[in-house]
Short mmCIF file of C-alpha atoms in Angstrom, two decimals:
data_model
loop_
_atom_site.label_atom_id
_atom_site.label_comp_id
_atom_site.label_asym_id
_atom_site.label_seq_id
_atom_site.Cartn_x
_atom_site.Cartn_y
_atom_site.Cartn_z
CA TYR A 1233 90.16 109.03 94.59
CA GLY A 1234 90.98 112.50 95.85
CA ASN A 1235 90.95 114.01 92.37
CA MET A 1236 87.81 112.09 91.44
CA GLN A 1237 86.11 113.23 94.63
CA GLU A 1238 86.93 116.88 93.90
CA THR A 1239 85.78 116.62 90.27
CA LEU A 1240 82.50 114.92 91.17
CA HIS A 1241 81.88 117.43 93.97
CA LYS A 1242 82.20 120.27 91.44
CA MET A 1243 79.87 118.44 89.02
CA LEU A 1244 77.29 117.97 91.75
CA GLU A 1245 77.44 121.66 92.66
CA LYS A 1246 77.05 122.61 89.00
CA MET A 1247 74.06 120.30 88.65
CA ALA A 1248 72.48 121.63 91.82
CA PHE A 1249 72.73 125.29 90.84
CA SER A 1250 71.95 125.10 87.14
CA GLY A 1251 68.48 124.51 85.79
CA SER A 1252 69.67 122.61 82.72
CA TYR A 1253 69.38 119.13 84.26
CA GLY A 1254 65.60 119.07 84.60
CA GLY A 1255 64.49 118.45 88.16
CA LEU A 1256 66.76 118.59 91.16
CA ASP A 1257 66.87 115.25 93.01
CA VAL A 1258 68.42 116.33 96.30
CA ARG A 1259 68.18 112.88 97.87
CA ALA A 1260 70.02 111.18 94.97
CA MET A 1261 72.69 113.90 94.92
CA SER A 1262 73.16 113.62 98.69
CA THR A 1263 73.55 109.84 98.48
CA LEU A 1264 76.06 110.13 95.65
CA TYR A 1265 78.06 112.76 97.52
CA LYS A 1266 78.16 110.57 100.65
CA GLN A 1267 79.40 107.60 98.59
CA ILE A 1268 82.12 109.70 96.98
CA ARG A 1269 83.18 111.07 100.34
CA PHE A 1270 83.27 107.54 101.81
CA MET A 1271 85.51 106.36 98.93
CA GLY A 1272 87.83 109.32 99.53
CA ASN A 1273 88.07 108.50 103.25
CA MET A 1274 88.82 104.85 102.45
CA ALA A 1275 91.60 105.95 100.06
CA ARG A 1276 93.19 108.12 102.76
CA GLU A 1277 93.26 105.00 104.95
CA GLU A 1278 94.80 103.03 102.05
CA ASN A 1279 91.73 100.79 101.91
CA TYR A 1280 90.25 100.21 98.45
CA GLU A 1281 87.45 98.24 96.82
CA ILE A 1282 88.57 97.39 93.29
CA PRO A 1283 86.08 95.92 90.79
CA THR A 1284 87.96 93.27 88.82
CA GLU A 1285 87.17 90.64 86.21
CA ILE A 1286 88.69 87.22 86.85
CA GLY A 1287 87.97 84.36 84.49
CA GLY A 1288 84.91 86.09 83.07
CA SER A 1289 83.37 86.78 86.50
CA LEU A 1290 83.21 90.20 88.10
CA THR A 1291 84.27 90.50 91.72
CA SER A 1292 85.28 93.23 94.13
CA ILE A 1293 88.76 92.99 95.60
CA ASN A 1294 89.39 94.62 98.95
CA LEU A 1295 92.99 95.89 99.13
CA LYS A 1296 94.35 97.37 102.31
CA ILE A 1297 97.79 98.56 103.33
CA ILE A 1298 98.40 98.04 107.04
CA HIS A 1299 101.20 99.97 108.79
CA ASN A 1300 102.25 99.06 112.32
CA GLY A 1301 104.64 101.95 112.77
CA GLN A 1302 108.24 101.29 111.82
CA LYS A 1303 108.00 97.61 112.83
CA GLU A 1304 106.30 96.31 109.70
CA SER A 1305 103.86 97.06 106.94
CA LYS A 1306 101.62 94.59 105.17
CA VAL A 1307 99.23 94.47 102.27
CA ALA A 1308 96.01 92.48 102.61
CA VAL A 1309 93.93 91.40 99.61
CA ALA A 1310 90.52 89.72 99.93
CA PHE A 1311 87.85 88.63 97.44
CA GLU A 1312 85.36 85.87 96.71
CA LEU A 1313 85.10 84.00 93.44
CA GLN A 1314 83.52 80.68 92.52
CA ALA A 1315 86.76 79.02 91.35
CA PHE A 1316 88.69 79.92 94.50
CA GLY A 1317 85.97 80.43 97.08
CA LYS A 1318 86.64 83.09 99.68
CA THR A 1319 90.26 84.14 99.22
CA ALA A 1320 92.53 86.29 101.35
CA ALA A 1321 96.24 87.03 101.02
CA GLU A 1322 98.68 88.97 103.11
CA PHE A 1323 102.23 89.98 102.20
CA LYS A 1324 104.96 91.81 104.11
CA MET A 1325 108.58 92.70 103.46
CA THR A 1326 111.21 91.07 105.62
CA SER A 1327 115.00 91.24 105.51
CA LYS A 1328 114.92 88.11 103.30
CA GLY A 1329 112.32 89.48 100.87
CA LEU A 1330 108.57 89.36 100.47
CA THR A 1331 106.87 86.82 102.71
CA GLY A 1332 103.20 85.99 102.63
CA PHE A 1333 100.34 83.61 102.56
CA CYS A 1334 97.14 83.02 100.65
CA ILE A 1335 94.09 81.28 102.13
CA CYS A 1336 91.28 79.91 99.96
CA SER A 1337 88.10 78.44 101.37
CA LYS A 1338 88.08 75.85 98.55
CA LYS A 1339 90.80 73.21 98.35
CA GLU A 1340 90.60 73.38 94.53
CA GLY A 1341 91.39 77.10 94.67
CA THR A 1342 94.34 76.54 96.98
CA ASN A 1343 95.70 73.78 94.74
CA LEU A 1344 95.29 75.90 91.60
CA LEU A 1345 97.21 78.81 93.10
CA LYS A 1346 99.88 76.54 94.61
CA GLU A 1347 100.42 74.74 91.28
CA ASN A 1348 100.99 78.11 89.58
CA ASP A 1349 103.18 79.73 92.25
CA GLY A 1350 106.00 80.03 89.71
CA LEU A 1351 103.87 82.54 87.82
CA LEU A 1352 103.38 84.53 91.02
CA LYS A 1353 107.13 84.60 91.70
CA GLU A 1354 107.67 85.70 88.10
CA LYS A 1355 105.17 88.55 88.52
CA PHE A 1356 106.88 89.63 91.74
CA GLY A 1357 110.19 89.55 89.87
CA ARG A 1358 108.80 91.83 87.16
CA GLU A 1359 107.92 94.28 89.94
CA GLN A 1360 111.51 93.96 91.24
CA ILE A 1361 110.34 92.26 94.41
CA GLN A 1362 112.48 89.48 95.84
CA THR A 1363 110.38 86.69 97.34
CA ALA A 1364 111.33 84.74 100.43
CA GLU A 1365 108.47 82.52 101.60
CA LEU A 1366 105.00 82.04 100.10
CA TYR A 1367 102.39 79.73 101.59
CA PHE A 1368 99.06 78.55 100.18
CA ILE A 1369 96.58 77.05 102.62
CA THR A 1370 92.93 76.05 102.73
CA GLY A 1371 90.71 77.52 105.41
CA ASP A 1372 87.14 76.25 105.31
CA SER A 1373 85.83 78.89 107.70
CA LEU A 1374 87.55 81.95 106.21
CA ASP A 1375 85.64 85.12 107.16
CA LEU A 1376 86.55 87.89 104.68
CA ALA A 1377 84.98 90.65 106.78
CA GLU A 1378 87.03 89.62 109.80
CA PHE A 1379 90.17 89.33 107.67
CA SER A 1380 89.65 92.83 106.22
CA LEU A 1381 89.07 94.37 109.67
CA LYS A 1382 92.10 92.66 111.22
CA GLU A 1383 94.61 95.11 112.68
CA THR A 1384 92.81 98.17 111.31
CA ASP A 1385 92.98 99.80 114.74
CA LYS A 1386 96.80 99.48 114.81
CA ARG A 1387 97.37 101.31 111.53
CA GLN A 1388 100.08 104.00 111.47
CA PRO A 1389 101.87 105.82 108.65
CA GLY A 1390 104.64 103.93 106.88
CA ASP A 1391 107.04 104.40 104.01
CA ASP A 1392 106.98 101.15 102.00
CA SER A 1393 103.48 101.50 100.55
CA GLY A 1394 104.76 101.66 96.96
CA LEU A 1395 106.40 98.26 97.21
CA LEU A 1396 103.32 96.74 98.85
CA TYR A 1397 101.03 98.18 96.16
CA ARG A 1398 103.28 96.57 93.51
CA ALA A 1399 103.11 93.26 95.40
CA ALA A 1400 99.30 93.49 95.48
CA LYS A 1401 99.21 94.35 91.77
CA ALA A 1402 101.37 91.29 91.01
CA PHE A 1403 99.17 89.03 93.16
CA ILE A 1404 95.94 90.31 91.55
CA GLY A 1405 97.45 89.79 88.08
CA PHE A 1406 98.47 86.28 89.13
CA VAL A 1407 94.94 85.48 90.32
CA GLN A 1408 93.46 86.91 87.11
CA GLU A 1409 95.73 84.78 84.90
CA THR A 1410 95.22 81.68 87.02
CA GLY A 1411 91.44 82.28 86.99
CA ILE A 1412 91.46 82.53 83.19
CA GLU A 1413 93.23 79.16 83.00
CA LYS A 1414 90.52 77.69 85.25
CA GLY A 1415 87.86 79.37 83.16
CA ASN A 1416 86.10 80.78 86.19
#
């Protein structure tokens, strides 16, 4: 995001000061620059919106790394998709390995993920992540905005981000493959 922000900033400046682009739309350029700056700020906070295709449907996945000092770090993933409903997952490293849970607002989504948990463990294994405990539960009243905001105010720098990003990558790949099987 940082490199993209810098590149787009230079492109915007070039467009603003050269006459080769027709008219100068200051309002559109200002809006674009604000969006790019916002994305850069989110990246510095390790908070990303990732457009992803799952089972032929496009969704946006919110991925956030949460550091609570040296005590623990977690990765939170949240999205909404017809096959699963509102879905949120959280993983953290413990002395026994990766521990986490996944909540789906639809029972069918929970069952689908639970039935395929072997695939998730396999994906974690490919990322050289030992798993300890994984739970899949249904939560009818799951609020993704509340889940994404949870513990944001307690965030502090940490050193196991790489492992948590790999865990999130494995989980997203798992959901994509499971969603393809479901066909939605």
